[in-house]
XYZ file of C-alpha atoms in Angstrom:
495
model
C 0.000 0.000 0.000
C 1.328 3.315 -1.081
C 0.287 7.043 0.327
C -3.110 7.250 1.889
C -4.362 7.502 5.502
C -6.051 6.264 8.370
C -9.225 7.510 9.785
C -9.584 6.592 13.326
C -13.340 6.917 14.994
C -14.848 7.082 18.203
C -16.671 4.312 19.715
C -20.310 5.069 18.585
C -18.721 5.000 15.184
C -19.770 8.241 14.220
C -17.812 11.554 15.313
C -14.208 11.196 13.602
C -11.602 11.334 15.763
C -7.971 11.575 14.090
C -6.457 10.947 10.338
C -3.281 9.378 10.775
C -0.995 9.661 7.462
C -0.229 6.684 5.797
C 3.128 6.619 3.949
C 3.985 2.865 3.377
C 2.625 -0.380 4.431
C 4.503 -3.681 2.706
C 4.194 -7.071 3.820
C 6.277 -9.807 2.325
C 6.245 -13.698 2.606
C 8.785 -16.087 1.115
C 10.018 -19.561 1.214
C 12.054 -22.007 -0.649
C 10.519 -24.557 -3.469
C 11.193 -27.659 -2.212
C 9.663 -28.782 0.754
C 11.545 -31.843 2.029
C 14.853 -30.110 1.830
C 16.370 -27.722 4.086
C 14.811 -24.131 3.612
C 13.136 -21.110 5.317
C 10.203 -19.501 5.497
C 10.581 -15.227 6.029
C 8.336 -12.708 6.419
C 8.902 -9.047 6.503
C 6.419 -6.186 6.955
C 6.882 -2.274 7.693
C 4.502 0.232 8.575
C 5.371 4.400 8.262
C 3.185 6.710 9.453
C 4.521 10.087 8.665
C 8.583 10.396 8.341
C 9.807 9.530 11.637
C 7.028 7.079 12.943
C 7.369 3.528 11.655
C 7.096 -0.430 12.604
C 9.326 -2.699 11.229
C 8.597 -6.512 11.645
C 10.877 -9.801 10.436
C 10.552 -13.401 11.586
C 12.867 -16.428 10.258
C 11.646 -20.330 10.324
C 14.783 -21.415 9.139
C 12.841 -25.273 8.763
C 15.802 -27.770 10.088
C 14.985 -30.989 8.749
C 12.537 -29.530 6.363
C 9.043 -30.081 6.577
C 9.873 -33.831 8.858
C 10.526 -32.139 12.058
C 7.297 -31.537 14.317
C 6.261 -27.630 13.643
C 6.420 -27.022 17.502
C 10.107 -28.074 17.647
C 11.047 -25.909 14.547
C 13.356 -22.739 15.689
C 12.320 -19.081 15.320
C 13.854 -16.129 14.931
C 12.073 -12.670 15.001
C 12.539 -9.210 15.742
C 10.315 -6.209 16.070
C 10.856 -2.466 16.302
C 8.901 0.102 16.851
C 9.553 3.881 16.922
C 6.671 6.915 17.311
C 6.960 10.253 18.172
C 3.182 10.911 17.477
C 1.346 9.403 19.624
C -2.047 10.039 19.081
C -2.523 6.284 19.226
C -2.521 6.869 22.630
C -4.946 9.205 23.033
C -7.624 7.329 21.104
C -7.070 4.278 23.169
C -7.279 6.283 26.422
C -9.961 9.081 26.147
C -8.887 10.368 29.496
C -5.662 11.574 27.868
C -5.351 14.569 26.036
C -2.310 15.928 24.065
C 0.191 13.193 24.622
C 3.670 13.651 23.620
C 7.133 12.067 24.013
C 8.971 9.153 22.232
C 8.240 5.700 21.877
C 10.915 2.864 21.251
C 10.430 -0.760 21.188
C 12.844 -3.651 20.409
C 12.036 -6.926 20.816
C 14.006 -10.079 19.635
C 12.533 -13.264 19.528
C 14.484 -16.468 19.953
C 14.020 -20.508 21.268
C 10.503 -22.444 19.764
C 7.238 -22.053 18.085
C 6.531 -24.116 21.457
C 8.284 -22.318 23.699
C 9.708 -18.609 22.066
C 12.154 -16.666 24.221
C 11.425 -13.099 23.781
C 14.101 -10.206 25.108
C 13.590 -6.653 24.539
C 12.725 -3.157 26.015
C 9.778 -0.833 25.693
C 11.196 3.045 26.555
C 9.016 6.040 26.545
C 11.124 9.492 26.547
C 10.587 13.202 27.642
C 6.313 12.238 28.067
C 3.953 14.526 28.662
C 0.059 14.687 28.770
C -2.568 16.457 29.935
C -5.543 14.537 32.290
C -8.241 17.470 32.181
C -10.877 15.666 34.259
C -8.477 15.889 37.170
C -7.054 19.222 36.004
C -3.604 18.281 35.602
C -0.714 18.122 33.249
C 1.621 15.913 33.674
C 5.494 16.326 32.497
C 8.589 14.376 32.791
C 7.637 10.848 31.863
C 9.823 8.786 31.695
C 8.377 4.637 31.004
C 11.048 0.994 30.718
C 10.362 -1.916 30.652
C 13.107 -4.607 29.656
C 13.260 -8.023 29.373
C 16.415 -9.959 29.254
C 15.029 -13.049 29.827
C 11.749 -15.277 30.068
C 11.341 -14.798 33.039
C 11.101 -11.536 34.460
C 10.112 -7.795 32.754
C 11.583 -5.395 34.912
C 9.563 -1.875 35.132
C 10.737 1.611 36.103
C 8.837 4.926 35.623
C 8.962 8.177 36.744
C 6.664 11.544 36.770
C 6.385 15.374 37.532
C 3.303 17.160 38.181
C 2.755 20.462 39.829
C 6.169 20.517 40.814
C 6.044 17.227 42.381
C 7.932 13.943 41.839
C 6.236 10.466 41.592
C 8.731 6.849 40.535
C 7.790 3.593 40.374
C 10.424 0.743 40.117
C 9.256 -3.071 40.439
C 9.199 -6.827 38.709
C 6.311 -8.612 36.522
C 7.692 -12.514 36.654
C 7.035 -14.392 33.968
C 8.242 -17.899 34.446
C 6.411 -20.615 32.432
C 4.660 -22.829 34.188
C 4.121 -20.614 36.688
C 1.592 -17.743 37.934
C 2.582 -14.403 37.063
C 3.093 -11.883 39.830
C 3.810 -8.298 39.568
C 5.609 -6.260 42.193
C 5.630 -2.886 42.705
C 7.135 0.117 45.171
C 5.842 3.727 44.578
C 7.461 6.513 46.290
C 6.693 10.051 45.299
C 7.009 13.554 47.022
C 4.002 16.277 46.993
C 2.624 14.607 43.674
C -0.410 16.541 42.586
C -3.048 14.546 41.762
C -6.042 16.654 41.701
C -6.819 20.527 40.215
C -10.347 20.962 39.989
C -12.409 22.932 41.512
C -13.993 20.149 44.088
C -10.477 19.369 45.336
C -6.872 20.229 45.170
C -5.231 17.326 46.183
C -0.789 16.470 46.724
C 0.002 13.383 47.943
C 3.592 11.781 49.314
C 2.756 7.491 48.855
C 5.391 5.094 49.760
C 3.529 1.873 48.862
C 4.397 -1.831 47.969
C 1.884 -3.472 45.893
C 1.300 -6.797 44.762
C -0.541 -8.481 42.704
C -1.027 -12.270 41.564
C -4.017 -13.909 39.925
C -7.145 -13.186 41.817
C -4.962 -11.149 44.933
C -3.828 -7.978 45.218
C -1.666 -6.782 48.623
C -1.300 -3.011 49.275
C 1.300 -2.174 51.894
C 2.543 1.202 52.688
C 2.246 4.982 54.019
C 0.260 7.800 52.414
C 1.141 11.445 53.376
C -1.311 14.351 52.373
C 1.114 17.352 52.293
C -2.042 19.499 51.046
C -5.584 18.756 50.517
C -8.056 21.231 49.822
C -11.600 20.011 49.452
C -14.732 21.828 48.316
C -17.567 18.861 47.747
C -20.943 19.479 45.961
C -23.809 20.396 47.754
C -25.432 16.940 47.583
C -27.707 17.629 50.735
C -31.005 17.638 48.685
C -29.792 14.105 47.058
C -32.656 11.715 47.592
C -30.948 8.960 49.704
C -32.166 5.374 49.736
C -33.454 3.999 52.975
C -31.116 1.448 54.962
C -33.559 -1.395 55.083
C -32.891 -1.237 51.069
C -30.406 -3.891 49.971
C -28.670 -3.604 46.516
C -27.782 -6.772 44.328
C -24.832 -5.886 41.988
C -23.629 -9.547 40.180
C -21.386 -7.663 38.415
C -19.693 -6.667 41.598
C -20.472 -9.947 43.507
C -18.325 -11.844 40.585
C -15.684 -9.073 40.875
C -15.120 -9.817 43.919
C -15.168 -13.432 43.572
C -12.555 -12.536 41.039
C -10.071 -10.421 43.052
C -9.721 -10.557 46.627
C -8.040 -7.458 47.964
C -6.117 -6.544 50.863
C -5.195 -3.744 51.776
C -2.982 -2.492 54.794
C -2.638 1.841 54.419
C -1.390 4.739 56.862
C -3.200 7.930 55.962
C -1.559 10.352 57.941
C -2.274 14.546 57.846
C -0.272 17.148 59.696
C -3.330 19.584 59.638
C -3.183 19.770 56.034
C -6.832 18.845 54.889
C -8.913 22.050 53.774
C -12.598 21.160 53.954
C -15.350 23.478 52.707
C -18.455 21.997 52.483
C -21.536 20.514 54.106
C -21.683 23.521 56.708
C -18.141 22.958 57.943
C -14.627 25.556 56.656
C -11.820 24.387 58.284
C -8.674 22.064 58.634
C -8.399 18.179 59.082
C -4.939 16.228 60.811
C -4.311 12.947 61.529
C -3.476 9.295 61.137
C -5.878 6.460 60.265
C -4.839 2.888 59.353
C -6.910 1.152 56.429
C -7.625 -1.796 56.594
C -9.488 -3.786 53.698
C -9.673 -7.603 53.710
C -12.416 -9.604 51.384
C -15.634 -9.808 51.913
C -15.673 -6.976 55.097
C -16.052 -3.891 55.473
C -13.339 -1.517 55.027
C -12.281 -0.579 58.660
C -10.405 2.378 60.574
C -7.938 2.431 63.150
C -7.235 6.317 64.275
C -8.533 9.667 64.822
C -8.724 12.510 62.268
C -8.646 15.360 64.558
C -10.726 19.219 63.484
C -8.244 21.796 64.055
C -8.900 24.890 66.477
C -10.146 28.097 64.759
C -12.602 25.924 61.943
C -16.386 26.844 61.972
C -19.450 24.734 61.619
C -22.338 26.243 60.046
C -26.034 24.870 61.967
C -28.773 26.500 63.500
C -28.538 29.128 60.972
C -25.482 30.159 62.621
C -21.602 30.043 61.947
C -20.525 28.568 65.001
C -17.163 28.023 66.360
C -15.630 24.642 66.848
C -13.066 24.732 69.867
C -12.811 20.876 69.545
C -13.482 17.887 67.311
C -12.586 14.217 66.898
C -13.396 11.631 64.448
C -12.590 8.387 66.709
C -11.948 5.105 64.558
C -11.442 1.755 66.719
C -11.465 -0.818 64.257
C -14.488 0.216 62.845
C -15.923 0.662 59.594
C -14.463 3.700 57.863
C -17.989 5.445 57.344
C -19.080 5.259 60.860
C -16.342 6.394 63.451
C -17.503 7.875 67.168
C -18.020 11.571 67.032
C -16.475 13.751 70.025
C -17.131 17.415 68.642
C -17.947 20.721 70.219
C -19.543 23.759 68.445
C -20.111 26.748 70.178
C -21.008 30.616 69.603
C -20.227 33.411 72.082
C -22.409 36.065 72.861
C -20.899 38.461 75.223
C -20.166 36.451 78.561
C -22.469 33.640 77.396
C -20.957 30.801 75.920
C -23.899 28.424 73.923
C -22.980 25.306 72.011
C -23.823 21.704 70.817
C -21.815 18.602 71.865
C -21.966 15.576 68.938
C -21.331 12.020 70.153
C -22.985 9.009 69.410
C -21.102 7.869 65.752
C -21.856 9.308 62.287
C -24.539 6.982 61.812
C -26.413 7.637 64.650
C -25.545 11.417 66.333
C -26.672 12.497 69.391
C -26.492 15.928 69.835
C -26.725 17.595 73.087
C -26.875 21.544 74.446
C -24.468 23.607 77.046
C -23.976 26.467 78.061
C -21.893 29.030 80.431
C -23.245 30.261 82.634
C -25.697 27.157 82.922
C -29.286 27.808 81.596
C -32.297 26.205 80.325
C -32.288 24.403 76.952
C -34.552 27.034 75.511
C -32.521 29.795 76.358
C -29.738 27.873 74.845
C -31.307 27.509 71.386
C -32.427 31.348 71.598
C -28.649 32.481 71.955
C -27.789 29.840 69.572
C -30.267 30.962 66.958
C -30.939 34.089 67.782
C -27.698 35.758 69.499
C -30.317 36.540 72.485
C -32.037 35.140 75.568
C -35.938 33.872 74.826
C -37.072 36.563 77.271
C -36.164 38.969 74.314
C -37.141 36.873 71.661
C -40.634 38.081 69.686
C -43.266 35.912 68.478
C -41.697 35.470 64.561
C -38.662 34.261 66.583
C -40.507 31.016 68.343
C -40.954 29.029 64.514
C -37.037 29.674 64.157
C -36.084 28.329 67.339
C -38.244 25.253 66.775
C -37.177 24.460 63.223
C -33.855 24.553 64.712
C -34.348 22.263 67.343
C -36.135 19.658 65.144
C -34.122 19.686 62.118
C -30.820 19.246 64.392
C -32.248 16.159 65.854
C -31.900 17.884 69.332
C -32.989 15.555 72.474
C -35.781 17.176 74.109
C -37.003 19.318 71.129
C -40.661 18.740 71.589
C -40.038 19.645 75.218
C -38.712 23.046 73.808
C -41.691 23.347 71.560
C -43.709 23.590 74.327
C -41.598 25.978 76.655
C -41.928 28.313 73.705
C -45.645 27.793 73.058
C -46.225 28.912 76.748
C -43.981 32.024 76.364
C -45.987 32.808 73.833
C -49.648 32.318 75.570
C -50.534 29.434 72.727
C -52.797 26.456 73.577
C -50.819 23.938 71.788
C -46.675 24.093 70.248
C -45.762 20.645 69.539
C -43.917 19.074 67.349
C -45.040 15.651 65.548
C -44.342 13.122 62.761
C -47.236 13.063 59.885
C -47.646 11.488 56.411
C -46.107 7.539 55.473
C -42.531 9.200 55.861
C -42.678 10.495 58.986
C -41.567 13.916 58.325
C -41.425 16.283 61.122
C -44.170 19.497 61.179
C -44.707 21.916 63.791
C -47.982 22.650 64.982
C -49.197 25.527 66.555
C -52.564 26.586 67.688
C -54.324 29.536 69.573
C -58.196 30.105 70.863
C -58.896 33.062 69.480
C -62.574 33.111 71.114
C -64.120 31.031 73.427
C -65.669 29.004 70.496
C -63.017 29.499 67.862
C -59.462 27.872 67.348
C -57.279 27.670 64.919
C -54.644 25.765 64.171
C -51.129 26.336 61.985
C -49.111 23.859 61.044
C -45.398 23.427 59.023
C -43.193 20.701 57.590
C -39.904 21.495 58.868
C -37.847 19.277 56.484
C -39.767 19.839 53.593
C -42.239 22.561 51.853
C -46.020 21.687 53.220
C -48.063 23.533 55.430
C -51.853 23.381 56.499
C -54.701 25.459 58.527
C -57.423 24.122 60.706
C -60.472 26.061 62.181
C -62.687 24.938 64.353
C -65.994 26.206 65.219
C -68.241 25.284 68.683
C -71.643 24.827 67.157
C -72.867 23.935 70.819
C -72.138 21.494 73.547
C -71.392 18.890 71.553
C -71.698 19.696 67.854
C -68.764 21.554 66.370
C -67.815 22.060 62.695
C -63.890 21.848 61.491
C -62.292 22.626 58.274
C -58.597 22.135 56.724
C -56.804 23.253 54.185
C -53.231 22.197 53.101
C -52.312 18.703 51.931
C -55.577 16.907 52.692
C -58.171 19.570 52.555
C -61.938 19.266 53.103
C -64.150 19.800 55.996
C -66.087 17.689 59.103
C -69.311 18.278 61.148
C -68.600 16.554 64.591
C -70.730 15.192 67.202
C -69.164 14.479 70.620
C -70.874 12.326 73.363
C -69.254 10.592 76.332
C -70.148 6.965 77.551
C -70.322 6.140 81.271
């Protein structure tokens, strides 16, 4: 084949990725005549793709004995070479990779068997680069061998730079016949970005052994964060699946019949971790051991520590957080024992929430100095002022507040406000199949009419009921909201 090129597609077959120019492709095949004499079979191809990218391809039967000696027995010799400085190959077989550049060389010689071929050789990539734009980086310096100077073992080295930081990886893939492969590998690299997006900013130092052998893979090793800076969606109106709900994945189940994973990792953080999200701005140190064996749950060993001086945003309030500790005692890694303290200061009058319990299932608690009730509490906590102060558009704050926190006692409070406020009835209460928390609130507002207000304090819903005394025991009641409609109702009372 002479001049021409080669169009290269995406997967869905229609938008065209890259043209690749086609200089020269030859193939060439040719043995002896006579087939019971001593001969050789050749064959010779090349492949150019532009001036300085080509393949080159040659492998020798040289056919001892002829045709009589068993194929499997008859000697080989082959070499191939490979040399690109283009390498948008790349790039089409890993989408993730944009803009790759560097220099590709491959030799590989080819000696021993049809049955058993002994292949040498070494794969080198040279001054690499490449950008990774879903993690926002570019990464320079790579450097990629692999040689092979016997059956037996490929031996691996690579290296790489990205925002000024180094990663190298140096290690062993055996090859033995007759035997299971196993691959070997020690990574060591110092303040290696490996996030730049907005959502996180992310260096890491890992000095890690990994290996990994049909169906196992062993990670080993230390994991510094030097910086972290993390600024997660705002998933809080994700709908969340219940935890009664169990999900099936067979693709997953047979993964993991598959592989089996261990995994044996020090996290550690000198108050490096920026987190801004969820409520919280502040800084995260600390070590935690990971621990991942098959078929459990990943588990903790640790404490991740908040660092004085970070804020925690509840209660419609930025409050301060003097102390915090996420406790792990070999325990899964999603629900360690809480320990924190967030507080706001008000003159003299300190007013805060404790969190225990674990992250699962939080208890949260009030204090205060001076000591005081837990009303009062929530007022200064919500409000920057004692309830005495407080005016009657301040009491559905305070109760929101106290029922969306989950705060012990909160229908208690309900109540303590609905009397400082001369109502008949402040409670809070669960309606509807979900259970969602409303606040009700209702008022006499003559001797024969009430009315009634209620909220949904997790989600948008509200309703009104009035109720009329027709007479002793007749009395007529109407509601609008969710469920509207209207009731005449006849009382009487059995001895």
């Amino acid at each position: 084949l002479h001049e021409g090129r080669i169009t290269l597609f995406e997967a869905d077959g229609r938008t065209e990725q890259r043209v690749l120019p086609l200089q020269e492709a030859t193939l060439h095949l040719a043995t002896l005549e006579g087939m019971d004499k001593e001969g050789e079979l050749s064959a010779v191809a090349r492949l150019s793709l532009g001036e300085r990218d080509h393949l080159d391809a040659s492998l020798q039967l040289p056919l001892q004995q002829g045709w009589l000696r068993p194929a499997a027995e008859q000697p080989l010799r082959g070499r191939l070479q490979i040399k690109l400085q283009d390498l948008t190959l790349i790039e089409l077989l890993q989408p993730e990779i944009r803009d790759p550049k560097g220099a590709l060389h491959l030799l590989l010689q080819l000696d021993g068997t049809l049955a058993a071929p002994l292949p040498t050789g070494e794969l080198r990539l040279d001054g690499g680069s490449c950008a990774v734009p879903r993690l926002g980086l570019q990464l320079e310096g790579l450097e990629l061998k692999a040689g092979m100077r016997d059956s037996e073992r490929l031996m691996l080295s690579a290296a790489a730079r990205s925002g000024g930081g180094t990663l190298g990886a140096t290690g062993t893939l055996q090859l033995a016949p007759g035997q299971a492969w196993a691959l070997r590998l020690q990574l060591d690299g110092d303040n290696f970005e490996v996030a730049r997006i907005p959502e996180a900013r992310l260096r890491l130092s890992p000095h890690l052994t990994v290996e990994v052998e049909p169906q196992q893979v062993r990670i080993d090793g230390k994991l510094e964060i030097p910086e972290a800076r993390l600024e997660p969606r705002d998933i809080s109106q994700a709908v969340t699946v219940s935890r009664d709900v169990v999900i099936i994945d067979e693709e997953a189940a047979a993964r993991e019949e598959r592989w089996q994973i261990h995994t044996h990792l020090e996290v550690a953080a000198a108050d490096t971790i920026r987190l801004i999200g969820y409520g919280f701005d502040g800084r995260i140190g600390g070590r935690l051991l990971l621990i991942d064996e098959p078929r459990r749950l990943t588990r903790g060993r640790g404490e991740l520590r908040v660092v004085a001086g970070s804020s925690y945003t509840a209660l419609g309030q930025k409050l301060q957080t003097p102390r915090g500790r996420l406790i792990f005692a070999d325990s899964p890694v999603d629900n360690p024992a809480l320990d924190i303290v967030a507080q706001r200061e008000v003159g003299d009058v300190v007013a805060g929430v404790r969190v225990n319990g674990t992250a699962r299932d939080p208890v949260l608690t009030l204090f205060s100095q001076p000591t005081m009730d837990e009303a009062d509490i929530l007022a200064y906590l919500t409000l920057g002022r004692p309830l005495s102060s407080a005016g009657q558009a301040d009491g559905q704050t305070m109760m929101r507040a106290a029922n969306t926190a989950g705060l012990a006692g909160g229908d208690y409070i309900a109540g303590y406000v609905g009397r400082q406020f001369g109502l008949e009835e402040a409670r809070l209460q669960s309606e509807g199949a979900d259970e969602q928390p409303w606040l009700v609130i209702g008022k006499y507002l003559s001797p024969r009419l009430y009315i009634r207000y209620g909220t949904a304090l997790l989600d948008s819903g509200n309703s009104v009921l009035v109720r009329y005394r027709l007479g002793e025991r007749w009395f007529l009641e109407g509601e609008s909201g969710n469920n509207s409609g209207g009731d005449l109702i006849y009382t009487f009372e059995r001895p």
